[in-house]
Amino acid sequence: MNQNTIQQTIDQAINLAISIANDNSHGYSQANRWGPDYDCSSLMVSVWQAVGVPVKDSGATFTGNMYDAFIKCGFKDITAECNLRNCDGMRPGDVLLNKANHTAMYIGCCEIVHARSSEGNSIPGDQSGNEIRIQGYYNYPWDAVLRYCGGTTVSTKTNNTLADDTMYAVMCLVPEMKLGDSGYYAQVLQMLLTLRGYEPANTVKKSGISDGEYGPGTEAAVKRFQAEHGLTANGVCSPQTFSKIFNGDD
């Protein structure tokens, strides 16, 4: 796995985690922790699994077993290279782990994203906007800082057949999207299109994050991608189209 591919995977994981934090349909819950809500560990595990690093398949289910599974999937323990008090030495995408209690992702500029607390809300979704949130870095304290260095990919995606692409898209729980839709998955689609060189025109960004509105600019970008990759250029992002955008398939 080359460095560009590794960085793309890291960027996708960061974007997914930030998008979830910015989408209040996802809150903190241990009862519904594998979606649509998350707790701290299921958020980190789900994000990396969704971008092709099979940490859940390798046994990561809570903070106590994340370390071994993440190391197995190509993460390196770089704790000794970091200052845990002030985040010096950390890079965006690094996973911060307290093996007994908590985990988060460092996203740069002395900020982290994490599923922190239900804040007493038992209703699904983020009732306060802070259950899954971006905030300033702090030392929990962390036992380990893990950095993805590549090497392991999702075991079920073995080739580029339509069956594998569709299965992979369904695994990521992506619905069909079209003009007029909005939300978390449209936001992820916009960021992936930009990553592939098909940045949607007239897309409003806040804090560097796409707006999640499937407008004419996004539809046109999808059409361009479809036309150049042997798909029906109708501007509708089906699971097949999303899978090809996600994977950068030619």
PDB file of C-alpha atoms in Angstrom:
ATOM      1  CA  MET A   1       0.000   0.000   0.000  1.00  0.00           C
ATOM      2  CA  ASN A   2       1.590   3.281  -1.105  1.00  0.00           C
ATOM      3  CA  GLN A   3       1.639   6.475   0.932  1.00  0.00           C
ATOM      4  CA  ASN A   4      -1.030   8.172  -1.192  1.00  0.00           C
ATOM      5  CA  THR A   5      -3.442   5.289  -0.602  1.00  0.00           C
ATOM      6  CA  ILE A   6      -2.683   5.317   3.121  1.00  0.00           C
ATOM      7  CA  GLN A   7      -3.320   9.060   3.308  1.00  0.00           C
ATOM      8  CA  GLN A   8      -6.573   8.722   1.363  1.00  0.00           C
ATOM      9  CA  THR A   9      -7.761   6.111   3.844  1.00  0.00           C
ATOM     10  CA  ILE A  10      -6.837   8.349   6.775  1.00  0.00           C
ATOM     11  CA  ASP A  11      -8.582  11.343   5.180  1.00  0.00           C
ATOM     12  CA  GLN A  12     -11.722   9.287   4.586  1.00  0.00           C
ATOM     13  CA  ALA A  13     -11.752   8.156   8.229  1.00  0.00           C
ATOM     14  CA  ILE A  14     -11.367  11.738   9.459  1.00  0.00           C
ATOM     15  CA  ASN A  15     -14.120  12.996   7.165  1.00  0.00           C
ATOM     16  CA  LEU A  16     -16.488  10.232   8.247  1.00  0.00           C
ATOM     17  CA  ALA A  17     -15.887  10.888  11.947  1.00  0.00           C
ATOM     18  CA  ILE A  18     -16.390  14.645  11.513  1.00  0.00           C
ATOM     19  CA  SER A  19     -19.518  14.101   9.429  1.00  0.00           C
ATOM     20  CA  ILE A  20     -21.041  11.858  12.101  1.00  0.00           C
ATOM     21  CA  ALA A  21     -20.244  14.441  14.773  1.00  0.00           C
ATOM     22  CA  ASN A  22     -21.942  17.142  12.672  1.00  0.00           C
ATOM     23  CA  ASP A  23     -25.058  15.044  12.015  1.00  0.00           C
ATOM     24  CA  ASN A  24     -27.427  15.113  14.991  1.00  0.00           C
ATOM     25  CA  SER A  25     -29.228  11.979  13.836  1.00  0.00           C
ATOM     26  CA  HIS A  26     -26.266  10.178  15.449  1.00  0.00           C
ATOM     27  CA  GLY A  27     -25.998  10.428  19.225  1.00  0.00           C
ATOM     28  CA  TYR A  28     -24.221   8.677  22.074  1.00  0.00           C
ATOM     29  CA  SER A  29     -25.677   5.356  23.178  1.00  0.00           C
ATOM     30  CA  GLN A  30     -24.443   2.052  24.476  1.00  0.00           C
ATOM     31  CA  ALA A  31     -27.763   0.362  23.719  1.00  0.00           C
ATOM     32  CA  ASN A  32     -27.634   1.309  20.003  1.00  0.00           C
ATOM     33  CA  ARG A  33     -23.876   1.593  19.746  1.00  0.00           C
ATOM     34  CA  TRP A  34     -23.425   0.112  16.267  1.00  0.00           C
ATOM     35  CA  GLY A  35     -25.642   2.643  14.564  1.00  0.00           C
ATOM     36  CA  PRO A  36     -27.376   4.928  14.243  1.00  0.00           C
ATOM     37  CA  ASP A  37     -25.891   5.875  17.621  1.00  0.00           C
ATOM     38  CA  TYR A  38     -22.394   5.151  18.928  1.00  0.00           C
ATOM     39  CA  ASP A  39     -20.316   5.048  22.049  1.00  0.00           C
ATOM     40  CA  CYS A  40     -16.657   6.053  22.019  1.00  0.00           C
ATOM     41  CA  SER A  41     -15.236   2.727  20.875  1.00  0.00           C
ATOM     42  CA  SER A  42     -17.940   1.769  18.368  1.00  0.00           C
ATOM     43  CA  LEU A  43     -17.520   5.172  16.677  1.00  0.00           C
ATOM     44  CA  MET A  44     -13.781   4.666  16.153  1.00  0.00           C
ATOM     45  CA  VAL A  45     -14.191   1.037  15.136  1.00  0.00           C
ATOM     46  CA  SER A  46     -17.069   1.790  12.730  1.00  0.00           C
ATOM     47  CA  VAL A  47     -15.275   4.690  11.053  1.00  0.00           C
ATOM     48  CA  TRP A  48     -12.121   2.709  10.288  1.00  0.00           C
ATOM     49  CA  GLN A  49     -14.063  -0.412   9.290  1.00  0.00           C
ATOM     50  CA  ALA A  50     -16.160   1.681   6.875  1.00  0.00           C
ATOM     51  CA  VAL A  51     -13.089   3.037   5.073  1.00  0.00           C
ATOM     52  CA  GLY A  52     -11.657  -0.423   4.497  1.00  0.00           C
ATOM     53  CA  VAL A  53      -9.558  -1.146   7.596  1.00  0.00           C
ATOM     54  CA  PRO A  54     -11.169  -4.270   9.124  1.00  0.00           C
ATOM     55  CA  VAL A  55     -10.630  -3.512  12.797  1.00  0.00           C
ATOM     56  CA  LYS A  56     -14.056  -4.847  13.785  1.00  0.00           C
ATOM     57  CA  ASP A  57     -13.513  -8.009  11.755  1.00  0.00           C
ATOM     58  CA  SER A  58     -10.215  -8.369  13.636  1.00  0.00           C
ATOM     59  CA  GLY A  59     -11.882  -8.313  17.049  1.00  0.00           C
ATOM     60  CA  ALA A  60     -12.232  -4.656  18.066  1.00  0.00           C
ATOM     61  CA  THR A  61     -15.523  -4.270  19.938  1.00  0.00           C
ATOM     62  CA  PHE A  62     -14.679  -2.053  22.940  1.00  0.00           C
ATOM     63  CA  THR A  63     -11.762  -0.044  24.296  1.00  0.00           C
ATOM     64  CA  GLY A  64     -10.293  -3.073  26.060  1.00  0.00           C
ATOM     65  CA  ASN A  65      -9.595  -5.005  22.837  1.00  0.00           C
ATOM     66  CA  MET A  66      -9.071  -2.163  20.363  1.00  0.00           C
ATOM     67  CA  TYR A  67      -5.300  -1.966  20.764  1.00  0.00           C
ATOM     68  CA  ASP A  68      -4.468  -5.477  19.555  1.00  0.00           C
ATOM     69  CA  ALA A  69      -6.997  -5.370  16.706  1.00  0.00           C
ATOM     70  CA  PHE A  70      -5.798  -1.979  15.451  1.00  0.00           C
ATOM     71  CA  ILE A  71      -2.143  -3.054  15.581  1.00  0.00           C
ATOM     72  CA  LYS A  72      -3.077  -6.182  13.629  1.00  0.00           C
ATOM     73  CA  CYS A  73      -4.700  -4.004  10.945  1.00  0.00           C
ATOM     74  CA  GLY A  74      -1.689  -1.816  10.215  1.00  0.00           C
ATOM     75  CA  PHE A  75      -1.656   0.750  13.026  1.00  0.00           C
ATOM     76  CA  LYS A  76       1.598   1.598  14.766  1.00  0.00           C
ATOM     77  CA  ASP A  77       1.941   2.609  18.408  1.00  0.00           C
ATOM     78  CA  ILE A  78       3.631   6.033  18.207  1.00  0.00           C
ATOM     79  CA  THR A  79       2.947   7.083  21.807  1.00  0.00           C
ATOM     80  CA  ALA A  80       6.646   7.599  22.505  1.00  0.00           C
ATOM     81  CA  GLU A  81       6.797  10.173  19.686  1.00  0.00           C
ATOM     82  CA  CYS A  82       4.010  12.319  21.153  1.00  0.00           C
ATOM     83  CA  ASN A  83       3.563  14.724  24.028  1.00  0.00           C
ATOM     84  CA  LEU A  84       0.289  13.621  25.606  1.00  0.00           C
ATOM     85  CA  ARG A  85      -0.045  16.868  27.533  1.00  0.00           C
ATOM     86  CA  ASN A  86      -0.228  19.164  24.510  1.00  0.00           C
ATOM     87  CA  CYS A  87      -0.638  16.846  21.444  1.00  0.00           C
ATOM     88  CA  ASP A  88       2.787  17.691  19.971  1.00  0.00           C
ATOM     89  CA  GLY A  89       3.831  14.979  17.522  1.00  0.00           C
ATOM     90  CA  MET A  90       0.270  13.894  16.717  1.00  0.00           C
ATOM     91  CA  ARG A  91      -1.124  13.890  13.184  1.00  0.00           C
ATOM     92  CA  PRO A  92      -4.725  14.058  11.943  1.00  0.00           C
ATOM     93  CA  GLY A  93      -6.250  10.580  12.040  1.00  0.00           C
ATOM     94  CA  ASP A  94      -4.263   9.330  15.050  1.00  0.00           C
ATOM     95  CA  VAL A  95      -6.403   7.220  17.379  1.00  0.00           C
ATOM     96  CA  LEU A  96      -6.136   8.126  21.056  1.00  0.00           C
ATOM     97  CA  LEU A  97      -6.805   5.247  23.400  1.00  0.00           C
ATOM     98  CA  ASN A  98      -7.361   4.780  27.096  1.00  0.00           C
ATOM     99  CA  LYS A  99      -7.724   1.008  27.202  1.00  0.00           C
ATOM    100  CA  ALA A 100     -10.028   1.020  30.216  1.00  0.00           C
ATOM    101  CA  ASN A 101     -12.425   3.818  29.422  1.00  0.00           C
ATOM    102  CA  HIS A 102     -12.222   5.992  26.326  1.00  0.00           C
ATOM    103  CA  THR A 103     -11.026   6.591  22.776  1.00  0.00           C
ATOM    104  CA  ALA A 104     -11.030   9.513  20.328  1.00  0.00           C
ATOM    105  CA  MET A 105      -9.519  10.663  17.038  1.00  0.00           C
ATOM    106  CA  TYR A 106      -7.072  13.548  16.734  1.00  0.00           C
ATOM    107  CA  ILE A 107      -8.134  15.682  13.742  1.00  0.00           C
ATOM    108  CA  GLY A 108      -5.470  18.387  13.793  1.00  0.00           C
ATOM    109  CA  CYS A 109      -5.289  21.979  15.066  1.00  0.00           C
ATOM    110  CA  CYS A 110      -5.331  20.664  18.649  1.00  0.00           C
ATOM    111  CA  GLU A 111      -8.833  19.208  18.199  1.00  0.00           C
ATOM    112  CA  ILE A 112     -10.346  15.749  18.619  1.00  0.00           C
ATOM    113  CA  VAL A 113     -13.612  14.123  17.601  1.00  0.00           C
ATOM    114  CA  HIS A 114     -15.246  11.556  19.870  1.00  0.00           C
ATOM    115  CA  ALA A 115     -18.476  10.106  21.213  1.00  0.00           C
ATOM    116  CA  ARG A 116     -18.300  11.426  24.733  1.00  0.00           C
ATOM    117  CA  SER A 117     -21.586  11.213  26.644  1.00  0.00           C
ATOM    118  CA  SER A 118     -25.351  10.872  26.293  1.00  0.00           C
ATOM    119  CA  GLU A 119     -25.624  13.842  28.655  1.00  0.00           C
ATOM    120  CA  GLY A 120     -28.612  12.118  30.241  1.00  0.00           C
ATOM    121  CA  ASN A 121     -30.525  11.798  26.962  1.00  0.00           C
ATOM    122  CA  SER A 122     -31.928   8.342  26.240  1.00  0.00           C
ATOM    123  CA  ILE A 123     -33.607   9.327  22.953  1.00  0.00           C
ATOM    124  CA  PRO A 124     -31.792   8.197  19.780  1.00  0.00           C
ATOM    125  CA  GLY A 125     -29.832  10.922  18.045  1.00  0.00           C
ATOM    126  CA  ASP A 126     -27.843  13.799  19.459  1.00  0.00           C
ATOM    127  CA  GLN A 127     -30.310  15.817  21.515  1.00  0.00           C
ATOM    128  CA  SER A 128     -27.811  18.481  22.569  1.00  0.00           C
ATOM    129  CA  GLY A 129     -25.431  18.577  19.618  1.00  0.00           C
ATOM    130  CA  ASN A 130     -22.618  17.598  21.968  1.00  0.00           C
ATOM    131  CA  GLU A 131     -23.057  13.861  22.509  1.00  0.00           C
ATOM    132  CA  ILE A 132     -20.697  13.173  19.595  1.00  0.00           C
ATOM    133  CA  ARG A 133     -18.566  16.252  19.224  1.00  0.00           C
ATOM    134  CA  ILE A 134     -15.445  18.037  18.106  1.00  0.00           C
ATOM    135  CA  GLN A 135     -13.576  19.770  20.895  1.00  0.00           C
ATOM    136  CA  GLY A 136     -10.158  20.920  21.980  1.00  0.00           C
ATOM    137  CA  TYR A 137      -7.522  18.316  22.703  1.00  0.00           C
ATOM    138  CA  TYR A 138      -7.083  17.078  26.272  1.00  0.00           C
ATOM    139  CA  ASN A 139      -5.182  14.212  27.867  1.00  0.00           C
ATOM    140  CA  TYR A 140      -7.843  11.782  29.134  1.00  0.00           C
ATOM    141  CA  PRO A 141      -5.190  10.376  30.093  1.00  0.00           C
ATOM    142  CA  TRP A 142      -4.342   8.331  27.018  1.00  0.00           C
ATOM    143  CA  ASP A 143      -2.451   5.029  27.207  1.00  0.00           C
ATOM    144  CA  ALA A 144      -1.615   4.927  23.502  1.00  0.00           C
ATOM    145  CA  VAL A 145      -1.567   6.927  20.288  1.00  0.00           C
ATOM    146  CA  LEU A 146      -2.104   4.707  17.238  1.00  0.00           C
ATOM    147  CA  ARG A 147      -1.298   5.799  13.690  1.00  0.00           C
ATOM    148  CA  TYR A 148      -2.498   4.013  10.566  1.00  0.00           C
ATOM    149  CA  CYS A 149       0.485   2.983   8.438  1.00  0.00           C
ATOM    150  CA  GLY A 150      -1.325   0.699   5.984  1.00  0.00           C
ATOM    151  CA  GLY A 151      -1.082  -2.959   5.222  1.00  0.00           C
ATOM    152  CA  THR A 152      -4.531  -4.430   5.810  1.00  0.00           C
ATOM    153  CA  THR A 153      -7.728  -4.016   3.787  1.00  0.00           C
ATOM    154  CA  VAL A 154     -11.265  -5.320   4.157  1.00  0.00           C
ATOM    155  CA  SER A 155     -11.080  -9.059   3.665  1.00  0.00           C
ATOM    156  CA  THR A 156     -14.441  -9.292   1.853  1.00  0.00           C
ATOM    157  CA  LYS A 157     -13.365  -6.931  -0.939  1.00  0.00           C
ATOM    158  CA  THR A 158     -11.169  -9.205  -2.993  1.00  0.00           C
ATOM    159  CA  ASN A 159     -11.682  -7.859  -6.522  1.00  0.00           C
ATOM    160  CA  ASN A 160     -13.560  -5.287  -8.569  1.00  0.00           C
ATOM    161  CA  THR A 161     -16.618  -7.319  -9.544  1.00  0.00           C
ATOM    162  CA  LEU A 162     -20.018  -5.643  -9.371  1.00  0.00           C
ATOM    163  CA  ALA A 163     -21.045  -8.091  -6.622  1.00  0.00           C
ATOM    164  CA  ASP A 164     -18.123  -7.066  -4.440  1.00  0.00           C
ATOM    165  CA  ASP A 165     -18.668  -3.350  -5.078  1.00  0.00           C
ATOM    166  CA  THR A 166     -22.356  -3.569  -4.231  1.00  0.00           C
ATOM    167  CA  MET A 167     -21.679  -5.636  -1.104  1.00  0.00           C
ATOM    168  CA  TYR A 168     -19.080  -3.144   0.062  1.00  0.00           C
ATOM    169  CA  ALA A 169     -21.420  -0.177  -0.457  1.00  0.00           C
ATOM    170  CA  VAL A 170     -24.251  -1.947   1.386  1.00  0.00           C
ATOM    171  CA  MET A 171     -21.818  -2.710   4.211  1.00  0.00           C
ATOM    172  CA  CYS A 172     -21.292   1.046   4.542  1.00  0.00           C
ATOM    173  CA  LEU A 173     -25.102   1.506   4.749  1.00  0.00           C
ATOM    174  CA  VAL A 174     -25.253   4.062   1.931  1.00  0.00           C
ATOM    175  CA  PRO A 175     -28.715   4.715   0.436  1.00  0.00           C
ATOM    176  CA  GLU A 176     -29.417   5.781  -3.136  1.00  0.00           C
ATOM    177  CA  MET A 177     -29.100   9.576  -3.358  1.00  0.00           C
ATOM    178  CA  LYS A 178     -30.482  12.054  -5.876  1.00  0.00           C
ATOM    179  CA  LEU A 179     -31.186  15.744  -6.458  1.00  0.00           C
ATOM    180  CA  GLY A 180     -32.981  17.242  -3.464  1.00  0.00           C
ATOM    181  CA  ASP A 181     -31.644  14.809  -0.866  1.00  0.00           C
ATOM    182  CA  SER A 182     -29.540  15.993   2.047  1.00  0.00           C
ATOM    183  CA  GLY A 183     -27.780  14.765   5.160  1.00  0.00           C
ATOM    184  CA  TYR A 184     -24.794  12.815   6.377  1.00  0.00           C
ATOM    185  CA  TYR A 185     -24.336  10.485   3.391  1.00  0.00           C
ATOM    186  CA  ALA A 186     -24.675  13.314   0.865  1.00  0.00           C
ATOM    187  CA  GLN A 187     -21.975  15.155   2.828  1.00  0.00           C
ATOM    188  CA  VAL A 188     -19.676  12.134   2.678  1.00  0.00           C
ATOM    189  CA  LEU A 189     -20.384  11.814  -1.054  1.00  0.00           C
ATOM    190  CA  GLN A 190     -19.386  15.448  -1.630  1.00  0.00           C
ATOM    191  CA  MET A 191     -16.118  14.999   0.230  1.00  0.00           C
ATOM    192  CA  LEU A 192     -15.287  11.816  -1.699  1.00  0.00           C
ATOM    193  CA  LEU A 193     -16.073  13.507  -5.016  1.00  0.00           C
ATOM    194  CA  THR A 194     -13.706  16.321  -4.078  1.00  0.00           C
ATOM    195  CA  LEU A 195     -11.039  13.789  -3.125  1.00  0.00           C
ATOM    196  CA  ARG A 196     -11.391  12.140  -6.559  1.00  0.00           C
ATOM    197  CA  GLY A 197     -11.096  15.457  -8.414  1.00  0.00           C
ATOM    198  CA  TYR A 198     -14.827  16.031  -9.027  1.00  0.00           C
ATOM    199  CA  GLU A 199     -15.515  18.798  -6.518  1.00  0.00           C
ATOM    200  CA  PRO A 200     -19.194  19.816  -6.720  1.00  0.00           C
ATOM    201  CA  ALA A 201     -19.753  23.415  -7.789  1.00  0.00           C
ATOM    202  CA  ASN A 202     -21.708  25.853  -5.607  1.00  0.00           C
ATOM    203  CA  THR A 203     -21.352  23.732  -2.485  1.00  0.00           C
ATOM    204  CA  VAL A 204     -21.356  25.765   0.696  1.00  0.00           C
ATOM    205  CA  LYS A 205     -18.690  24.741   3.199  1.00  0.00           C
ATOM    206  CA  LYS A 206     -18.576  25.420   6.919  1.00  0.00           C
ATOM    207  CA  SER A 207     -15.280  24.853   8.734  1.00  0.00           C
ATOM    208  CA  GLY A 208     -14.038  23.036   5.617  1.00  0.00           C
ATOM    209  CA  ILE A 209     -16.903  20.510   5.644  1.00  0.00           C
ATOM    210  CA  SER A 210     -19.264  20.134   2.670  1.00  0.00           C
ATOM    211  CA  ASP A 211     -22.878  21.169   3.238  1.00  0.00           C
ATOM    212  CA  GLY A 212     -24.593  17.810   2.649  1.00  0.00           C
ATOM    213  CA  GLU A 213     -27.132  19.269   0.190  1.00  0.00           C
ATOM    214  CA  TYR A 214     -27.496  17.143  -2.961  1.00  0.00           C
ATOM    215  CA  GLY A 215     -27.994  20.147  -5.234  1.00  0.00           C
ATOM    216  CA  PRO A 216     -27.338  20.740  -8.940  1.00  0.00           C
ATOM    217  CA  GLY A 217     -23.571  21.021  -8.358  1.00  0.00           C
ATOM    218  CA  THR A 218     -23.400  17.636  -6.673  1.00  0.00           C
ATOM    219  CA  GLU A 219     -25.646  16.061  -9.309  1.00  0.00           C
ATOM    220  CA  ALA A 220     -23.412  17.425 -12.078  1.00  0.00           C
ATOM    221  CA  ALA A 221     -20.278  16.102 -10.347  1.00  0.00           C
ATOM    222  CA  VAL A 222     -21.850  12.653 -10.023  1.00  0.00           C
ATOM    223  CA  LYS A 223     -22.786  12.723 -13.714  1.00  0.00           C
ATOM    224  CA  ARG A 224     -19.209  13.604 -14.679  1.00  0.00           C
ATOM    225  CA  PHE A 225     -17.845  10.746 -12.581  1.00  0.00           C
ATOM    226  CA  GLN A 226     -20.401   8.279 -13.983  1.00  0.00           C
ATOM    227  CA  ALA A 227     -19.687   9.281 -17.577  1.00  0.00           C
ATOM    228  CA  GLU A 228     -15.950   8.787 -17.113  1.00  0.00           C
ATOM    229  CA  HIS A 229     -16.280   5.422 -15.338  1.00  0.00           C
ATOM    230  CA  GLY A 230     -18.663   3.505 -17.606  1.00  0.00           C
ATOM    231  CA  LEU A 231     -21.813   4.136 -15.560  1.00  0.00           C
ATOM    232  CA  THR A 232     -25.186   5.502 -16.634  1.00  0.00           C
ATOM    233  CA  ALA A 233     -24.701   9.256 -16.309  1.00  0.00           C
ATOM    234  CA  ASN A 234     -28.041  10.089 -14.694  1.00  0.00           C
ATOM    235  CA  GLY A 235     -26.748  11.990 -11.653  1.00  0.00           C
ATOM    236  CA  VAL A 236     -28.312   9.507  -9.239  1.00  0.00           C
ATOM    237  CA  CYS A 237     -25.791   8.099  -6.783  1.00  0.00           C
ATOM    238  CA  SER A 238     -26.721   4.437  -6.535  1.00  0.00           C
ATOM    239  CA  PRO A 239     -24.789   2.065  -4.243  1.00  0.00           C
ATOM    240  CA  GLN A 240     -22.774   0.980  -7.295  1.00  0.00           C
ATOM    241  CA  THR A 241     -21.827   4.582  -8.110  1.00  0.00           C
ATOM    242  CA  PHE A 242     -20.997   5.358  -4.488  1.00  0.00           C
ATOM    243  CA  SER A 243     -18.826   2.245  -4.225  1.00  0.00           C
ATOM    244  CA  LYS A 244     -16.815   3.255  -7.306  1.00  0.00           C
ATOM    245  CA  ILE A 245     -16.387   6.807  -5.965  1.00  0.00           C
ATOM    246  CA  PHE A 246     -15.431   5.452  -2.544  1.00  0.00           C
ATOM    247  CA  ASN A 247     -12.845   3.065  -3.930  1.00  0.00           C
ATOM    248  CA  GLY A 248     -11.567   5.285  -6.733  1.00  0.00           C
ATOM    249  CA  ASP A 249     -12.252   2.527  -9.262  1.00  0.00           C
ATOM    250  CA  ASP A 250     -11.325   3.219 -12.882  1.00  0.00           C
TER     251      ASP A 250
END
